[in-house]
Coordinates of C-alpha atoms and ligand atoms in Angstrom, one line a residue:
M5 CA -20.9 -53.8 18.4
K6 CA -22.5 -55.7 15.7
A7 CA -23.4 -54.9 12.4
T8 CA -27.2 -54.6 11.7
L9 CA -29.1 -55.7 8.7
T10 CA -32.4 -53.5 8.6
I11 CA -35.3 -55.4 6.5
D12 CA -38.1 -53.0 5.3
L13 CA -41.2 -55.5 5.1
P14 CA -43.7 -52.8 4.1
A15 CA -41.1 -52.2 1.1
I16 CA -41.4 -55.7 0.2
V17 CA -45.0 -55.6 0.4
A18 CA -45.2 -52.6 -1.7
N19 CA -43.0 -54.1 -4.4
W20 CA -45.3 -57.3 -4.4
R21 CA -48.4 -55.0 -4.8
D22 CA -46.7 -53.2 -7.9
L23 CA -45.7 -56.7 -9.4
A24 CA -49.3 -58.2 -8.7
A25 CA -50.6 -55.1 -10.6
R26 CA -48.3 -56.0 -13.3
G27 CA -49.4 -59.7 -13.2
A28 CA -53.0 -59.1 -13.3
P29 CA -55.4 -60.4 -14.2
G30 CA -53.2 -63.5 -13.2
A31 CA -52.2 -64.2 -9.7
V32 CA -48.6 -62.9 -8.3
A33 CA -46.7 -65.7 -6.3
G34 CA -43.9 -64.7 -3.7
V35 CA -40.7 -66.7 -4.6
V36 CA -39.0 -67.1 -1.1
K37 CA -36.1 -69.8 -1.8
A38 CA -32.9 -69.5 0.0
D39 CA -34.4 -68.1 3.2
G40 CA -36.2 -65.3 1.1
Y41 CA -33.1 -64.6 -0.7
G42 CA -31.3 -64.2 2.5
L43 CA -33.7 -61.8 4.2
G44 CA -35.9 -64.3 6.2
A45 CA -38.4 -66.5 4.5
A46 CA -40.6 -66.6 7.5
E47 CA -41.0 -62.9 8.1
V48 CA -41.2 -62.0 4.4
G49 CA -43.8 -65.0 3.8
R50 CA -45.9 -64.0 6.5
A51 CA -45.9 -60.1 5.6
L52 CA -46.8 -61.1 1.9
R53 CA -49.4 -63.7 3.2
D54 CA -50.9 -60.8 5.3
A55 CA -51.1 -58.7 2.2
G56 CA -53.1 -61.4 0.3
C57 CA -50.3 -63.4 -1.2
R58 CA -51.6 -67.1 -1.8
H59 CA -48.9 -68.6 -3.8
F60 CA -45.1 -69.2 -2.4
F61 CA -42.3 -70.8 -4.2
V62 CA -39.2 -72.3 -2.4
A63 CA -36.3 -74.7 -3.8
L64 CA -36.1 -77.4 -1.3
P65 CA -38.6 -79.6 0.6
A66 CA -37.0 -78.5 4.0
E67 CA -37.6 -74.9 3.1
G68 CA -41.0 -75.6 2.5
M69 CA -41.8 -77.3 5.8
A70 CA -40.3 -74.4 7.6
L71 CA -42.4 -72.1 5.6
R72 CA -45.5 -74.0 6.2
A73 CA -44.8 -73.8 9.9
A74 CA -44.6 -70.0 9.6
L75 CA -47.7 -69.5 7.3
G76 CA -49.8 -72.0 8.6
A77 CA -52.5 -73.8 6.1
G78 CA -54.0 -72.3 3.2
P79 CA -51.2 -70.8 0.7
M80 CA -49.8 -73.0 -1.9
I81 CA -46.0 -73.5 -1.3
G82 CA -44.6 -75.0 -4.5
V83 CA -41.2 -76.8 -4.3
L84 CA -39.1 -76.0 -7.4
G85 CA -36.7 -78.8 -7.0
G86 CA -39.7 -81.4 -6.6
F87 CA -39.6 -84.2 -4.2
A88 CA -40.4 -87.8 -3.9
P89 CA -44.2 -89.0 -3.0
G90 CA -44.5 -88.4 0.8
A91 CA -41.4 -86.5 1.4
D92 CA -43.0 -83.3 2.4
G93 CA -43.8 -84.6 5.9
D94 CA -47.3 -83.8 5.7
A95 CA -46.7 -80.0 5.1
A96 CA -48.9 -80.1 2.2
L97 CA -46.4 -78.9 -0.2
T98 CA -46.8 -78.8 -3.9
P99 CA -44.1 -80.5 -5.8
V100 CA -43.0 -79.0 -9.2
L101 CA -42.7 -82.2 -11.5
N102 CA -39.3 -81.9 -13.1
S103 CA -39.1 -84.9 -15.3
L104 CA -41.4 -87.7 -16.8
G105 CA -40.0 -89.9 -13.8
D106 CA -41.3 -87.3 -11.4
V107 CA -44.7 -87.5 -13.3
T108 CA -45.1 -91.1 -13.1
A109 CA -43.9 -91.7 -9.5
H110 CA -46.7 -89.1 -8.4
A111 CA -49.2 -90.4 -10.7
A112 CA -48.6 -94.0 -9.4
A113 CA -48.5 -92.8 -5.6
A114 CA -51.8 -91.1 -6.5
R115 CA -53.3 -94.2 -8.0
V116 CA -52.4 -96.3 -4.8
A117 CA -53.8 -93.5 -2.3
G118 CA -57.0 -93.3 -4.5
V119 CA -56.5 -89.5 -3.9
A120 CA -55.6 -86.8 -6.5
R121 CA -52.2 -85.3 -6.1
R122 CA -51.6 -81.8 -6.4
A123 CA -48.3 -80.7 -8.4
I124 CA -47.2 -78.1 -10.7
L125 CA -45.9 -79.6 -14.2
H126 CA -42.6 -77.9 -15.4
V127 CA -41.6 -78.2 -18.9
D128 CA -38.3 -76.9 -20.3
T129 CA -38.3 -74.5 -22.8
G130 CA -34.8 -73.2 -23.1
M131 CA -32.7 -73.8 -19.9
A132 CA -31.8 -77.7 -20.1
R133 CA -31.7 -77.7 -16.3
L134 CA -35.1 -79.3 -15.0
G135 CA -38.4 -79.6 -16.5
L136 CA -39.6 -82.3 -19.1
D137 CA -37.5 -82.2 -22.2
A138 CA -38.9 -82.4 -25.6
G139 CA -39.1 -86.1 -26.0
E140 CA -41.0 -86.5 -22.2
L141 CA -43.3 -83.7 -23.4
A142 CA -44.1 -85.5 -26.7
R143 CA -44.9 -88.8 -24.6
V144 CA -47.3 -86.5 -22.3
T145 CA -48.7 -85.1 -25.3
Q146 CA -49.5 -88.5 -26.9
D147 CA -50.8 -90.3 -23.8
H148 CA -52.5 -87.8 -21.2
G149 CA -53.1 -90.9 -19.3
L150 CA -49.8 -90.8 -17.9
L151 CA -51.0 -87.7 -16.0
A152 CA -54.0 -89.4 -14.5
G153 CA -54.1 -89.2 -10.9
L154 CA -52.6 -85.7 -10.5
D155 CA -54.2 -82.5 -9.8
L156 CA -52.2 -80.4 -11.9
L157 CA -52.6 -76.5 -10.5
Y158 CA -50.3 -75.2 -13.2
V159 CA -48.1 -75.9 -16.1
M160 CA -44.8 -73.7 -15.8
T161 CA -41.6 -72.8 -17.8
H162 CA -38.7 -70.5 -16.7
L163 CA -37.1 -68.1 -18.8
A164 CA -33.5 -67.8 -19.2
C165 CA -32.8 -64.2 -20.5
A166 CA -35.9 -62.2 -19.2
D167 CA -33.6 -59.4 -17.9
E168 CA -32.5 -59.0 -21.5
P169 CA -35.8 -57.7 -23.3
G170 CA -34.0 -57.8 -26.7
N171 CA -32.9 -61.2 -26.4
L172 CA -34.6 -63.5 -29.1
M173 CA -34.6 -66.3 -26.6
N174 CA -37.7 -64.8 -24.8
A175 CA -40.3 -64.9 -27.7
A176 CA -38.9 -68.3 -28.7
Q177 CA -39.5 -69.6 -25.0
A178 CA -42.9 -68.0 -25.0
T179 CA -43.7 -69.7 -28.4
R180 CA -42.5 -73.1 -27.3
F181 CA -44.2 -72.7 -24.0
A182 CA -47.7 -72.0 -25.7
A183 CA -47.0 -75.1 -27.9
A184 CA -46.4 -77.3 -25.1
C185 CA -49.4 -76.0 -23.4
A186 CA -51.5 -76.7 -26.4
G187 CA -50.4 -80.4 -26.2
L188 CA -51.5 -80.8 -22.8
P189 CA -54.8 -81.0 -21.0
A190 CA -56.3 -77.4 -20.4
M191 CA -54.7 -76.1 -17.2
R192 CA -53.4 -72.8 -15.7
R193 CA -50.1 -71.4 -16.8
S194 CA -47.0 -69.9 -14.6
L195 CA -44.4 -68.1 -16.7
A196 CA -42.8 -64.9 -15.8
N197 CA -40.3 -64.5 -13.1
S198 CA -39.5 -60.8 -11.8
S199 CA -37.9 -59.5 -15.2
G200 CA -40.5 -61.5 -17.1
L201 CA -43.3 -59.2 -15.8
F202 CA -41.7 -56.4 -17.8
L203 CA -41.4 -58.1 -21.0
G204 CA -44.9 -57.2 -22.2
P205 CA -48.4 -58.8 -22.5
G206 CA -46.8 -61.9 -24.4
F207 CA -45.4 -63.1 -21.1
A208 CA -48.5 -62.7 -19.2
S209 CA -50.1 -65.9 -17.2
D210 CA -52.0 -67.1 -14.4
L211 CA -49.2 -67.0 -12.1
A212 CA -46.1 -65.1 -12.2
R213 CA -43.2 -65.9 -9.8
P214 CA -41.5 -63.0 -9.0
G215 CA -38.3 -63.2 -6.5
C216 CA -35.5 -60.7 -6.8
A217 CA -37.6 -57.6 -7.4
L218 CA -39.6 -58.3 -4.2
Y219 CA -36.2 -57.7 -2.5
G220 CA -35.4 -54.8 -4.4
I221 CA -33.1 -55.9 -6.9
N222 CA -33.5 -54.4 -10.4
P223 CA -35.5 -56.6 -12.8
T224 CA -34.8 -54.1 -15.7
P225 CA -31.1 -53.7 -15.5
D226 CA -31.0 -51.4 -18.7
H227 CA -33.3 -49.0 -16.7
P228 CA -33.5 -47.3 -13.5
N229 CA -34.8 -49.8 -10.7
P230 CA -38.6 -49.4 -10.5
M231 CA -38.5 -51.1 -7.3
R232 CA -38.4 -49.8 -3.5
G233 CA -35.5 -50.8 -1.5
V234 CA -35.7 -53.2 1.0
L235 CA -32.4 -53.9 2.9
R236 CA -29.9 -51.6 4.7
L237 CA -26.4 -53.1 6.2
D238 CA -25.1 -50.7 8.8
A239 CA -21.5 -51.6 10.2
P240 CA -20.0 -50.0 13.3
V241 CA -16.6 -48.4 12.9
L242 CA -14.6 -50.1 15.5
Q243 CA -11.5 -47.8 15.2
V244 CA -10.2 -44.5 13.2
R245 CA -6.8 -44.1 12.6
D246 CA -4.5 -41.6 11.3
I247 CA -1.5 -43.0 9.2
P248 CA 1.3 -41.3 7.1
A249 CA 1.7 -41.4 3.6
G250 CA 3.1 -44.5 2.3
T251 CA 1.8 -46.9 5.1
P252 CA 0.5 -50.1 3.9
V253 CA -3.1 -51.3 5.0
G254 CA -4.2 -54.8 5.5
Y255 CA -3.4 -58.0 4.1
G256 CA -1.0 -58.5 1.3
A257 CA -0.2 -54.9 1.9
T258 CA -1.9 -54.3 -1.4
W259 CA -2.8 -50.7 -0.7
S260 CA -0.6 -47.7 0.8
A261 CA -1.9 -44.6 1.7
P262 CA -1.0 -41.9 -1.2
R263 CA -1.3 -39.0 1.4
P264 CA -1.9 -38.8 5.2
T265 CA -4.8 -40.8 5.7
R266 CA -7.6 -41.4 8.2
I267 CA -8.7 -45.1 8.2
A268 CA -11.9 -46.4 9.6
T269 CA -12.3 -50.1 10.4
V270 CA -15.6 -51.5 10.4
A271 CA -16.7 -54.8 11.8
V272 CA -18.0 -56.6 8.6
G273 CA -16.0 -58.8 6.3
Y274 CA -16.5 -61.6 3.9
A275 CA -17.5 -64.0 6.5
D276 CA -20.4 -61.8 6.7
G277 CA -20.9 -62.1 2.9
Y278 CA -19.5 -58.7 2.2
L279 CA -17.7 -60.3 -0.7
R280 CA -13.7 -60.2 -0.7
S281 CA -14.0 -59.3 -4.4
L282 CA -15.1 -55.8 -3.3
S283 CA -11.3 -55.3 -2.0
G284 CA -10.5 -51.9 -3.3
R285 CA -13.6 -51.4 -5.1
A286 CA -16.6 -50.4 -2.9
V287 CA -17.8 -47.4 -1.4
A288 CA -19.8 -47.0 1.9
D289 CA -22.4 -44.2 2.7
F290 CA -22.1 -41.8 5.6
R291 CA -25.1 -39.4 5.8
G292 CA -25.2 -39.2 1.9
R293 CA -21.4 -39.1 1.6
S294 CA -19.3 -41.6 0.0
V295 CA -16.1 -43.0 1.7
P296 CA -14.0 -45.5 -0.6
L297 CA -13.0 -48.8 0.9
V298 CA -9.3 -49.3 0.6
A299 CA -7.3 -52.3 0.9
R300 CA -8.4 -56.1 1.1
V301 CA -11.8 -57.1 2.8
S302 CA -10.6 -59.5 5.5
M303 CA -13.0 -62.0 7.0
D304 CA -14.4 -59.6 10.0
L305 CA -13.0 -56.3 9.1
T306 CA -13.0 -54.0 6.2
T307 CA -11.4 -50.6 5.9
F308 CA -12.3 -47.2 4.4
D309 CA -10.6 -43.8 3.9
V310 CA -12.6 -41.5 5.7
T311 CA -9.7 -38.6 5.5
D312 CA -12.4 -36.1 3.7
L313 CA -14.9 -36.8 6.7
P314 CA -13.1 -35.9 9.7
E315 CA -16.3 -35.9 11.6
I316 CA -16.5 -40.0 11.5
A317 CA -15.5 -41.6 14.9
A318 CA -15.4 -44.9 16.4
G319 CA -18.9 -46.2 17.5
D320 CA -20.5 -44.2 14.1
R321 CA -22.0 -46.5 11.5
L322 CA -21.4 -46.7 7.8
T323 CA -23.9 -47.9 5.4
L324 CA -22.4 -50.8 3.3
I325 CA -25.6 -52.1 1.2
G326 CA -28.5 -49.8 0.6
G327 CA -27.3 -46.2 1.0
D328 CA -26.1 -43.9 -1.7
G329 CA -24.0 -45.3 -4.2
C330 CA -24.1 -48.9 -2.7
S331 CA -27.3 -50.3 -3.4
A332 CA -27.2 -54.0 -3.6
D333 CA -27.1 -54.0 -7.2
E334 CA -24.3 -51.1 -7.0
V335 CA -22.3 -53.4 -4.7
A336 CA -22.8 -56.5 -6.8
A337 CA -21.6 -54.8 -10.0
R338 CA -18.3 -53.7 -8.1
A339 CA -17.9 -57.3 -6.9
G340 CA -18.5 -58.6 -10.3
T341 CA -21.7 -60.3 -9.5
I342 CA -25.3 -60.0 -9.5
G343 CA -27.5 -58.5 -6.6
Y344 CA -29.0 -62.0 -6.0
E345 CA -25.9 -63.3 -4.8
V346 CA -25.0 -60.2 -2.7
L347 CA -28.3 -60.9 -0.9
T348 CA -28.1 -64.9 -0.6
S349 CA -24.5 -64.2 0.6
L350 CA -25.4 -62.2 3.5
G351 CA -24.1 -63.8 6.7
A352 CA -25.6 -65.2 10.1
R353 CA -23.7 -62.8 12.3
Y354 CA -26.0 -59.6 11.8
A355 CA -28.4 -58.3 14.1
R356 CA -31.5 -58.3 12.0
E357 CA -34.3 -55.6 12.5
Y358 CA -37.5 -56.1 10.5
R359 CA -39.3 -52.9 9.7
R360 CA -43.1 -53.5 10.0
G361 CA -44.9 -50.3 9.3
Ligands
PLP406 C1 -35.7 -68.3 -8.7 C2 -36.9 -68.7 -9.6 C3 -37.9 -67.7 -9.9 C4 -37.7 -66.2 -9.4 O1 -36.7 -65.7 -10.3 P1 -36.3 -64.1 -10.0 O2 -35.7 -63.7 -11.0 O3 -35.7 -64.0 -8.8 O4 -37.7 -63.2 -10.0 C5 -38.8 -68.0 -10.8 N1 -39.1 -69.4 -11.0 C6 -38.2 -70.1 -11.0 C7 -38.3 -71.6 -11.5 C8 -37.0 -70.0 -10.0 O5 -36.1 -70.9 -10.0

């Protein structure tokens, strides 16, 4: 008996349409890095393509090549991590140029080939990870000839604090981005991630790049989630057993039954991405009622106290993610992390079912 991950593709498409309405009149991409945040980049990509999405982003060239094979020719696939000229294996991927070195390498390759090279120019406005820094930007601003041979589809930047609407970083980054763009040749701009789409008109651009909100993660953590839930993890109960008060459960004997207790053991553990930090902290949903996780999460097994729901029997399924009280964001909060990490940690052992309509 396997645990099942059910992924609701129409809900992802509906989320993309909602975000596309917020991004209008600009375009809205689909960010499908890390295998579509763990949910399946090929399936998600095809569903979004069929709904009209024309721009995708991945992190790595290998992700881009796999996505190209899934999508066929047509949509732009931007590679956020960039790549050396020629390293995209003819998949017609669009590199994000993250440094002056990236710019000069691709411009030189374009001049040798005699064909303009499509690329996206990334300027750093406040993350200090990737993107042209202030000095590099100044050089390009003074000498647009450095960009000769490049067909720059967009100039982009990335917001550090978009999920905190009150954070002054947001306006500071928007201002720095506008100044950077003013010094560059005219080209389209790409600014907002999921949360950035909720920051207001100052964060509109020609191409938004939402990821997490497509997958149902709340892009507005201070407010109710405006997105549709996308994911459900249902785990089979392998055994139910009654234990007397005082009986310890699980590794380390960290929890003992405070009363005569019924324990349901389900076939999901930290090897499946059901994080060990959930030990003693999570709940599962059984037909709208909550059962508490007790004791430690093991590699392949997790135990729940089902004393108050005596109808639960071996073979029943508990919803561990995507039910009442256990959305991906709620599970993340109980694990001390963010929904992104819950999704991208989902393991390889699940039966995956894609809902298509
Ligand atoms: C991951 C990523 C995104 C998507 O961010 P979300 O917060 O998931 O919407 C957008 N842009 C860049 C550069 C990214 O790395």
